[in-house]
Amino acid sequence: DTGVSQDPRHKITKRGQNVTFRCDPISEHNRLYWYRQTLGQGPEFLTYFQNEAQLEKSRLLSDRFSAERPKGSFSTLEIQRTEQGDSAMYLCASSFSANYGYTFGSGTRLTVV
Amino acid sequence: QKEVEQNSGPLSVPEGAIASLNCTYSDRGSQSFFWYRQYSGKSPELIMFIYSNGDKEDGRFTAQLNKASQYVSLLIRDSQPSDSATYLCAVNIPIGGTSYGKLTFGQGTILTVHP
């Protein structure tokens, strides 16, 4: 499979718990992005990596969110002390350059109960 | 003003008709423009991109860009029920004074093509 892989596909967690999502980009892509999408809205930018460097982080991302991309390969997004407002689809995408658009993974749907 | 705005939907057209989807953007530094299709419960899928003013055609899809008016549109000819989806406009907006950018998305327009 040469696409963008995300794991898990679905996650239900209790409020206050920590969750971690994983993204494996297309191997030739050095740029990796995380977005969040809620019902009826377009994807909102969270953070961006070029290789292993995190080059931008949205102001939407509170201190409870952290992302890593060790060795410039896969990436993880962790949410600590989850809140009901964190319920959303978390999308990972990769690309050569934003000028060429992104390829999205299937997403991880998070439900906080 | 939102960075990327799409015409409010939902949009309903009969099978075989032309569907017209519109998008405006606020940053004149934007360099490239994209249309994504998103089926319910699925992730966005890139269907068209355009960099230069004018029209770009790909099969039944035509993207139109007018940088002076900060406007981009997508026309779907001979609409099919399988085209029913949410269409997202995305704009590559440079980050600060850097050479790289990120895509900023509109809120999407729901298109329904009825037989």
PDB file of C-alpha atoms in Angstrom:
ATOM      1  CA  ASP A   1       0.000   0.000   0.000  1.00  0.00           C
ATOM      2  CA  THR A   2       1.598   3.235  -1.126  1.00  0.00           C
ATOM      3  CA  GLY A   3      -0.986   5.629   0.332  1.00  0.00           C
ATOM      4  CA  VAL A   4      -1.080   7.513   3.631  1.00  0.00           C
ATOM      5  CA  SER A   5      -1.968   5.208   6.516  1.00  0.00           C
ATOM      6  CA  GLN A   6      -3.564   6.261   9.784  1.00  0.00           C
ATOM      7  CA  ASP A   7      -4.140   4.209  12.872  1.00  0.00           C
ATOM      8  CA  PRO A   8      -6.522   3.671  14.529  1.00  0.00           C
ATOM      9  CA  ARG A   9      -9.518   4.372  12.287  1.00  0.00           C
ATOM     10  CA  HIS A  10     -11.783   4.960  15.258  1.00  0.00           C
ATOM     11  CA  LYS A  11     -11.102   5.768  18.903  1.00  0.00           C
ATOM     12  CA  ILE A  12     -13.600   6.162  21.706  1.00  0.00           C
ATOM     13  CA  THR A  13     -12.147   7.473  24.930  1.00  0.00           C
ATOM     14  CA  LYS A  14     -13.358   8.822  28.221  1.00  0.00           C
ATOM     15  CA  ARG A  15     -12.896  12.481  29.005  1.00  0.00           C
ATOM     16  CA  GLY A  16      -9.578  13.088  30.702  1.00  0.00           C
ATOM     17  CA  GLN A  17      -7.774  10.166  29.079  1.00  0.00           C
ATOM     18  CA  ASN A  18      -4.771  10.539  26.776  1.00  0.00           C
ATOM     19  CA  VAL A  19      -4.878   9.311  23.200  1.00  0.00           C
ATOM     20  CA  THR A  20      -2.217   8.905  20.517  1.00  0.00           C
ATOM     21  CA  PHE A  21      -2.709   8.607  16.784  1.00  0.00           C
ATOM     22  CA  ARG A  22      -0.197   7.429  14.209  1.00  0.00           C
ATOM     23  CA  CYS A  23       0.329   8.467  10.601  1.00  0.00           C
ATOM     24  CA  ASP A  24       2.564   6.798   8.020  1.00  0.00           C
ATOM     25  CA  PRO A  25       3.010   9.103   5.018  1.00  0.00           C
ATOM     26  CA  ILE A  26       3.824   8.184   1.449  1.00  0.00           C
ATOM     27  CA  SER A  27       7.489   7.266   1.651  1.00  0.00           C
ATOM     28  CA  GLU A  28       8.704   9.771  -0.955  1.00  0.00           C
ATOM     29  CA  HIS A  29       6.930  12.717   0.702  1.00  0.00           C
ATOM     30  CA  ASN A  30       9.004  14.813   3.078  1.00  0.00           C
ATOM     31  CA  ARG A  31       6.123  17.036   4.180  1.00  0.00           C
ATOM     32  CA  LEU A  32       3.484  15.861   6.636  1.00  0.00           C
ATOM     33  CA  TYR A  33       0.433  17.725   7.883  1.00  0.00           C
ATOM     34  CA  TRP A  34      -2.189  17.165  10.569  1.00  0.00           C
ATOM     35  CA  TYR A  35      -5.684  18.597  10.218  1.00  0.00           C
ATOM     36  CA  ARG A  36      -8.860  18.340  12.276  1.00  0.00           C
ATOM     37  CA  GLN A  37     -12.325  18.246  10.773  1.00  0.00           C
ATOM     38  CA  THR A  38     -15.658  18.558  12.523  1.00  0.00           C
ATOM     39  CA  LEU A  39     -19.059  17.881  10.998  1.00  0.00           C
ATOM     40  CA  GLY A  40     -20.052  20.409   8.360  1.00  0.00           C
ATOM     41  CA  GLN A  41     -16.683  22.147   8.332  1.00  0.00           C
ATOM     42  CA  GLY A  42     -13.604  21.977   6.165  1.00  0.00           C
ATOM     43  CA  PRO A  43     -10.355  20.574   7.537  1.00  0.00           C
ATOM     44  CA  GLU A  44      -8.548  22.931   9.930  1.00  0.00           C
ATOM     45  CA  PHE A  45      -4.761  23.038   9.973  1.00  0.00           C
ATOM     46  CA  LEU A  46      -3.078  21.807  13.149  1.00  0.00           C
ATOM     47  CA  THR A  47       0.614  21.344  12.427  1.00  0.00           C
ATOM     48  CA  TYR A  48       3.196  20.759   9.705  1.00  0.00           C
ATOM     49  CA  PHE A  49       6.471  18.845   9.486  1.00  0.00           C
ATOM     50  CA  GLN A  50       9.179  19.028   6.890  1.00  0.00           C
ATOM     51  CA  ASN A  51      11.240  15.917   7.457  1.00  0.00           C
ATOM     52  CA  GLU A  52      11.602  15.713  11.251  1.00  0.00           C
ATOM     53  CA  ALA A  53      11.253  19.450  11.887  1.00  0.00           C
ATOM     54  CA  GLN A  54       7.923  20.804  13.101  1.00  0.00           C
ATOM     55  CA  LEU A  55       7.768  24.086  11.192  1.00  0.00           C
ATOM     56  CA  GLU A  56       4.376  25.413  12.184  1.00  0.00           C
ATOM     57  CA  LYS A  57       1.795  24.803  14.841  1.00  0.00           C
ATOM     58  CA  SER A  58      -1.669  26.343  14.728  1.00  0.00           C
ATOM     59  CA  ARG A  59      -2.884  28.599  17.492  1.00  0.00           C
ATOM     60  CA  LEU A  60      -5.847  26.214  17.597  1.00  0.00           C
ATOM     61  CA  LEU A  61      -3.550  23.637  19.116  1.00  0.00           C
ATOM     62  CA  SER A  62      -3.610  23.916  22.870  1.00  0.00           C
ATOM     63  CA  ASP A  63      -0.792  22.728  25.106  1.00  0.00           C
ATOM     64  CA  ARG A  64      -2.641  19.441  25.450  1.00  0.00           C
ATOM     65  CA  PHE A  65      -1.732  18.585  21.865  1.00  0.00           C
ATOM     66  CA  SER A  66       1.707  17.464  20.808  1.00  0.00           C
ATOM     67  CA  ALA A  67       3.010  15.998  17.590  1.00  0.00           C
ATOM     68  CA  GLU A  68       6.269  14.345  16.662  1.00  0.00           C
ATOM     69  CA  ARG A  69       7.890  12.981  13.570  1.00  0.00           C
ATOM     70  CA  PRO A  70      11.036  11.160  14.665  1.00  0.00           C
ATOM     71  CA  LYS A  71      13.553  10.524  11.884  1.00  0.00           C
ATOM     72  CA  GLY A  72      11.257  12.183   9.392  1.00  0.00           C
ATOM     73  CA  SER A  73       9.188   9.064   8.835  1.00  0.00           C
ATOM     74  CA  PHE A  74       5.918   8.326  10.636  1.00  0.00           C
ATOM     75  CA  SER A  75       4.272  10.905  12.862  1.00  0.00           C
ATOM     76  CA  THR A  76       2.267  10.736  16.069  1.00  0.00           C
ATOM     77  CA  LEU A  77      -0.318  13.151  17.407  1.00  0.00           C
ATOM     78  CA  GLU A  78      -1.036  12.956  21.129  1.00  0.00           C
ATOM     79  CA  ILE A  79      -3.909  14.596  22.946  1.00  0.00           C
ATOM     80  CA  GLN A  80      -3.623  14.720  26.713  1.00  0.00           C
ATOM     81  CA  ARG A  81      -6.559  15.069  29.094  1.00  0.00           C
ATOM     82  CA  THR A  82      -9.108  14.796  26.306  1.00  0.00           C
ATOM     83  CA  GLU A  83     -12.218  16.971  26.351  1.00  0.00           C
ATOM     84  CA  GLN A  84     -15.533  16.492  24.585  1.00  0.00           C
ATOM     85  CA  GLY A  85     -14.633  19.342  22.259  1.00  0.00           C
ATOM     86  CA  ASP A  86     -11.753  17.261  20.941  1.00  0.00           C
ATOM     87  CA  SER A  87     -14.224  14.916  19.245  1.00  0.00           C
ATOM     88  CA  ALA A  88     -13.484  15.193  15.531  1.00  0.00           C
ATOM     89  CA  MET A  89     -11.894  13.484  12.560  1.00  0.00           C
ATOM     90  CA  TYR A  90      -8.116  13.844  12.669  1.00  0.00           C
ATOM     91  CA  LEU A  91      -6.629  13.793   9.207  1.00  0.00           C
ATOM     92  CA  CYS A  92      -3.029  13.280   8.239  1.00  0.00           C
ATOM     93  CA  ALA A  93      -1.724  14.257   4.811  1.00  0.00           C
ATOM     94  CA  SER A  94       1.598  14.192   3.041  1.00  0.00           C
ATOM     95  CA  SER A  95       3.076  15.862  -0.033  1.00  0.00           C
ATOM     96  CA  PHE A  96       6.219  16.897  -1.907  1.00  0.00           C
ATOM     97  CA  SER A  97       5.037  20.486  -1.631  1.00  0.00           C
ATOM     98  CA  ALA A  98       1.791  22.267  -0.847  1.00  0.00           C
ATOM     99  CA  ASN A  99       1.921  23.490  -4.456  1.00  0.00           C
ATOM    100  CA  TYR A 100       1.075  19.968  -5.560  1.00  0.00           C
ATOM    101  CA  GLY A 101      -1.728  19.388  -3.083  1.00  0.00           C
ATOM    102  CA  TYR A 102      -1.887  16.748  -0.424  1.00  0.00           C
ATOM    103  CA  THR A 103      -2.735  13.075  -0.243  1.00  0.00           C
ATOM    104  CA  PHE A 104      -4.880  12.428   2.785  1.00  0.00           C
ATOM    105  CA  GLY A 105      -5.057   9.331   4.905  1.00  0.00           C
ATOM    106  CA  SER A 106      -8.375   7.772   5.880  1.00  0.00           C
ATOM    107  CA  GLY A 107      -8.434   9.698   9.131  1.00  0.00           C
ATOM    108  CA  THR A 108      -8.930   8.791  12.770  1.00  0.00           C
ATOM    109  CA  ARG A 109     -12.351   9.529  14.163  1.00  0.00           C
ATOM    110  CA  LEU A 110     -12.120  10.430  17.845  1.00  0.00           C
ATOM    111  CA  THR A 111     -15.137  10.370  20.114  1.00  0.00           C
ATOM    112  CA  VAL A 112     -14.706  11.640  23.669  1.00  0.00           C
ATOM    113  CA  VAL A 113     -17.471  10.513  26.017  1.00  0.00           C
TER     114      VAL A 113
ATOM    115  CA  GLN B   1     -13.353  37.709   6.510  1.00  0.00           C
ATOM    116  CA  LYS B   2     -12.531  34.041   6.268  1.00  0.00           C
ATOM    117  CA  GLU B   3      -9.424  33.151   4.297  1.00  0.00           C
ATOM    118  CA  VAL B   4     -11.346  30.805   1.995  1.00  0.00           C
ATOM    119  CA  GLU B   5     -15.105  30.980   1.497  1.00  0.00           C
ATOM    120  CA  GLN B   6     -17.346  28.774  -0.568  1.00  0.00           C
ATOM    121  CA  ASN B   7     -20.846  29.415  -1.835  1.00  0.00           C
ATOM    122  CA  SER B   8     -23.388  28.251   0.660  1.00  0.00           C
ATOM    123  CA  GLY B   9     -25.131  25.018  -0.077  1.00  0.00           C
ATOM    124  CA  PRO B  10     -26.457  22.571  -0.315  1.00  0.00           C
ATOM    125  CA  LEU B  11     -26.579  22.538  -4.103  1.00  0.00           C
ATOM    126  CA  SER B  12     -28.987  20.211  -5.864  1.00  0.00           C
ATOM    127  CA  VAL B  13     -28.897  19.586  -9.613  1.00  0.00           C
ATOM    128  CA  PRO B  14     -30.597  17.032 -11.864  1.00  0.00           C
ATOM    129  CA  GLU B  15     -28.593  14.280 -13.485  1.00  0.00           C
ATOM    130  CA  GLY B  16     -26.949  15.508 -16.692  1.00  0.00           C
ATOM    131  CA  ALA B  17     -26.894  19.171 -15.652  1.00  0.00           C
ATOM    132  CA  ILE B  18     -23.883  21.393 -14.985  1.00  0.00           C
ATOM    133  CA  ALA B  19     -22.995  21.932 -11.331  1.00  0.00           C
ATOM    134  CA  SER B  20     -21.186  25.159 -10.516  1.00  0.00           C
ATOM    135  CA  LEU B  21     -19.195  25.507  -7.294  1.00  0.00           C
ATOM    136  CA  ASN B  22     -17.584  28.794  -6.280  1.00  0.00           C
ATOM    137  CA  CYS B  23     -14.847  29.871  -3.927  1.00  0.00           C
ATOM    138  CA  THR B  24     -13.214  33.171  -2.973  1.00  0.00           C
ATOM    139  CA  TYR B  25      -9.973  33.717  -1.084  1.00  0.00           C
ATOM    140  CA  SER B  26      -8.503  36.651   0.766  1.00  0.00           C
ATOM    141  CA  ASP B  27      -4.708  36.317   0.454  1.00  0.00           C
ATOM    142  CA  ARG B  28      -3.351  37.729  -2.818  1.00  0.00           C
ATOM    143  CA  GLY B  29      -0.129  35.822  -2.214  1.00  0.00           C
ATOM    144  CA  SER B  30      -1.901  32.527  -2.742  1.00  0.00           C
ATOM    145  CA  GLN B  31      -0.137  30.486  -5.371  1.00  0.00           C
ATOM    146  CA  SER B  32      -2.099  27.350  -6.082  1.00  0.00           C
ATOM    147  CA  PHE B  33      -5.685  26.276  -5.805  1.00  0.00           C
ATOM    148  CA  PHE B  34      -7.297  22.902  -5.330  1.00  0.00           C
ATOM    149  CA  TRP B  35     -10.643  21.180  -5.397  1.00  0.00           C
ATOM    150  CA  TYR B  36     -11.176  18.138  -3.213  1.00  0.00           C
ATOM    151  CA  ARG B  37     -14.169  15.811  -3.173  1.00  0.00           C
ATOM    152  CA  GLN B  38     -15.217  14.228   0.111  1.00  0.00           C
ATOM    153  CA  TYR B  39     -17.791  11.488   0.350  1.00  0.00           C
ATOM    154  CA  SER B  40     -19.640  11.132   3.627  1.00  0.00           C
ATOM    155  CA  GLY B  41     -17.461   9.502   6.259  1.00  0.00           C
ATOM    156  CA  LYS B  42     -14.409   9.466   3.983  1.00  0.00           C
ATOM    157  CA  SER B  43     -11.318  11.637   3.704  1.00  0.00           C
ATOM    158  CA  PRO B  44     -10.839  14.345   1.040  1.00  0.00           C
ATOM    159  CA  GLU B  45      -9.694  13.258  -2.412  1.00  0.00           C
ATOM    160  CA  LEU B  46      -7.894  15.652  -4.783  1.00  0.00           C
ATOM    161  CA  ILE B  47      -9.743  16.058  -8.084  1.00  0.00           C
ATOM    162  CA  MET B  48      -8.368  19.262  -9.646  1.00  0.00           C
ATOM    163  CA  PHE B  49      -5.658  21.845  -9.157  1.00  0.00           C
ATOM    164  CA  ILE B  50      -4.954  25.094 -10.989  1.00  0.00           C
ATOM    165  CA  TYR B  51      -2.101  27.589 -10.823  1.00  0.00           C
ATOM    166  CA  SER B  52      -2.687  30.042 -13.660  1.00  0.00           C
ATOM    167  CA  ASN B  53      -5.521  32.356 -14.587  1.00  0.00           C
ATOM    168  CA  GLY B  54      -8.035  30.842 -16.949  1.00  0.00           C
ATOM    169  CA  ASP B  55      -9.607  27.438 -17.337  1.00  0.00           C
ATOM    170  CA  LYS B  56      -8.254  23.959 -16.817  1.00  0.00           C
ATOM    171  CA  GLU B  57     -10.243  20.983 -18.018  1.00  0.00           C
ATOM    172  CA  ASP B  58     -10.022  17.355 -16.927  1.00  0.00           C
ATOM    173  CA  GLY B  59     -12.758  15.133 -18.243  1.00  0.00           C
ATOM    174  CA  ARG B  60     -16.105  16.389 -16.963  1.00  0.00           C
ATOM    175  CA  PHE B  61     -14.411  18.820 -14.567  1.00  0.00           C
ATOM    176  CA  THR B  62     -13.301  22.376 -15.349  1.00  0.00           C
ATOM    177  CA  ALA B  63     -11.506  24.576 -12.847  1.00  0.00           C
ATOM    178  CA  GLN B  64     -11.518  28.334 -13.416  1.00  0.00           C
ATOM    179  CA  LEU B  65      -9.194  30.835 -11.748  1.00  0.00           C
ATOM    180  CA  ASN B  66      -9.342  34.618 -11.692  1.00  0.00           C
ATOM    181  CA  LYS B  67      -6.564  35.970  -9.472  1.00  0.00           C
ATOM    182  CA  ALA B  68      -7.606  39.604  -9.953  1.00  0.00           C
ATOM    183  CA  SER B  69     -11.012  38.806  -8.497  1.00  0.00           C
ATOM    184  CA  GLN B  70      -9.569  36.242  -6.059  1.00  0.00           C
ATOM    185  CA  TYR B  71     -12.065  33.720  -7.298  1.00  0.00           C
ATOM    186  CA  VAL B  72     -11.862  30.062  -8.217  1.00  0.00           C
ATOM    187  CA  SER B  73     -14.650  27.817  -9.410  1.00  0.00           C
ATOM    188  CA  LEU B  74     -15.338  24.224 -10.373  1.00  0.00           C
ATOM    189  CA  LEU B  75     -17.776  23.181 -13.070  1.00  0.00           C
ATOM    190  CA  ILE B  76     -18.988  19.607 -13.304  1.00  0.00           C
ATOM    191  CA  ARG B  77     -20.573  18.803 -16.648  1.00  0.00           C
ATOM    192  CA  ASP B  78     -23.028  15.961 -17.188  1.00  0.00           C
ATOM    193  CA  SER B  79     -23.432  15.553 -13.426  1.00  0.00           C
ATOM    194  CA  GLN B  80     -23.957  12.014 -12.200  1.00  0.00           C
ATOM    195  CA  PRO B  81     -25.474  10.744  -8.941  1.00  0.00           C
ATOM    196  CA  SER B  82     -21.988   9.457  -8.079  1.00  0.00           C
ATOM    197  CA  ASP B  83     -20.810  13.094  -8.016  1.00  0.00           C
ATOM    198  CA  SER B  84     -22.953  13.667  -4.919  1.00  0.00           C
ATOM    199  CA  ALA B  85     -20.451  14.643  -2.229  1.00  0.00           C
ATOM    200  CA  THR B  86     -19.006  17.614  -0.372  1.00  0.00           C
ATOM    201  CA  TYR B  87     -16.628  19.686  -2.496  1.00  0.00           C
ATOM    202  CA  LEU B  88     -13.839  21.487  -0.693  1.00  0.00           C
ATOM    203  CA  CYS B  89     -11.925  24.423  -2.104  1.00  0.00           C
ATOM    204  CA  ALA B  90      -8.347  24.704  -0.819  1.00  0.00           C
ATOM    205  CA  VAL B  91      -5.808  27.463  -1.288  1.00  0.00           C
ATOM    206  CA  ASN B  92      -2.039  27.246  -0.792  1.00  0.00           C
ATOM    207  CA  ILE B  93      -1.257  30.261   1.369  1.00  0.00           C
ATOM    208  CA  PRO B  94       2.451  30.927   2.004  1.00  0.00           C
ATOM    209  CA  ILE B  95       3.482  30.724   5.648  1.00  0.00           C
ATOM    210  CA  GLY B  96       4.965  34.028   6.802  1.00  0.00           C
ATOM    211  CA  GLY B  97       7.913  35.088   4.645  1.00  0.00           C
ATOM    212  CA  THR B  98       8.864  31.537   3.908  1.00  0.00           C
ATOM    213  CA  SER B  99       8.931  29.657   0.644  1.00  0.00           C
ATOM    214  CA  TYR B 100       6.550  26.992   1.839  1.00  0.00           C
ATOM    215  CA  GLY B 101       2.835  27.041   2.413  1.00  0.00           C
ATOM    216  CA  LYS B 102      -0.066  25.084   3.739  1.00  0.00           C
ATOM    217  CA  LEU B 103      -3.508  24.446   2.376  1.00  0.00           C
ATOM    218  CA  THR B 104      -6.367  26.393   3.877  1.00  0.00           C
ATOM    219  CA  PHE B 105      -9.781  24.904   3.203  1.00  0.00           C
ATOM    220  CA  GLY B 106     -13.205  26.388   2.764  1.00  0.00           C
ATOM    221  CA  GLN B 107     -16.152  25.005   4.675  1.00  0.00           C
ATOM    222  CA  GLY B 108     -17.272  22.885   1.739  1.00  0.00           C
ATOM    223  CA  THR B 109     -20.368  22.787  -0.459  1.00  0.00           C
ATOM    224  CA  ILE B 110     -22.645  19.766  -0.396  1.00  0.00           C
ATOM    225  CA  LEU B 111     -23.675  18.717  -3.899  1.00  0.00           C
ATOM    226  CA  THR B 112     -26.576  16.367  -4.551  1.00  0.00           C
ATOM    227  CA  VAL B 113     -27.230  15.080  -8.064  1.00  0.00           C
ATOM    228  CA  HIS B 114     -30.706  13.589  -8.303  1.00  0.00           C
ATOM    229  CA  PRO B 115     -31.760  11.136 -11.013  1.00  0.00           C
TER     230      PRO B 115
END
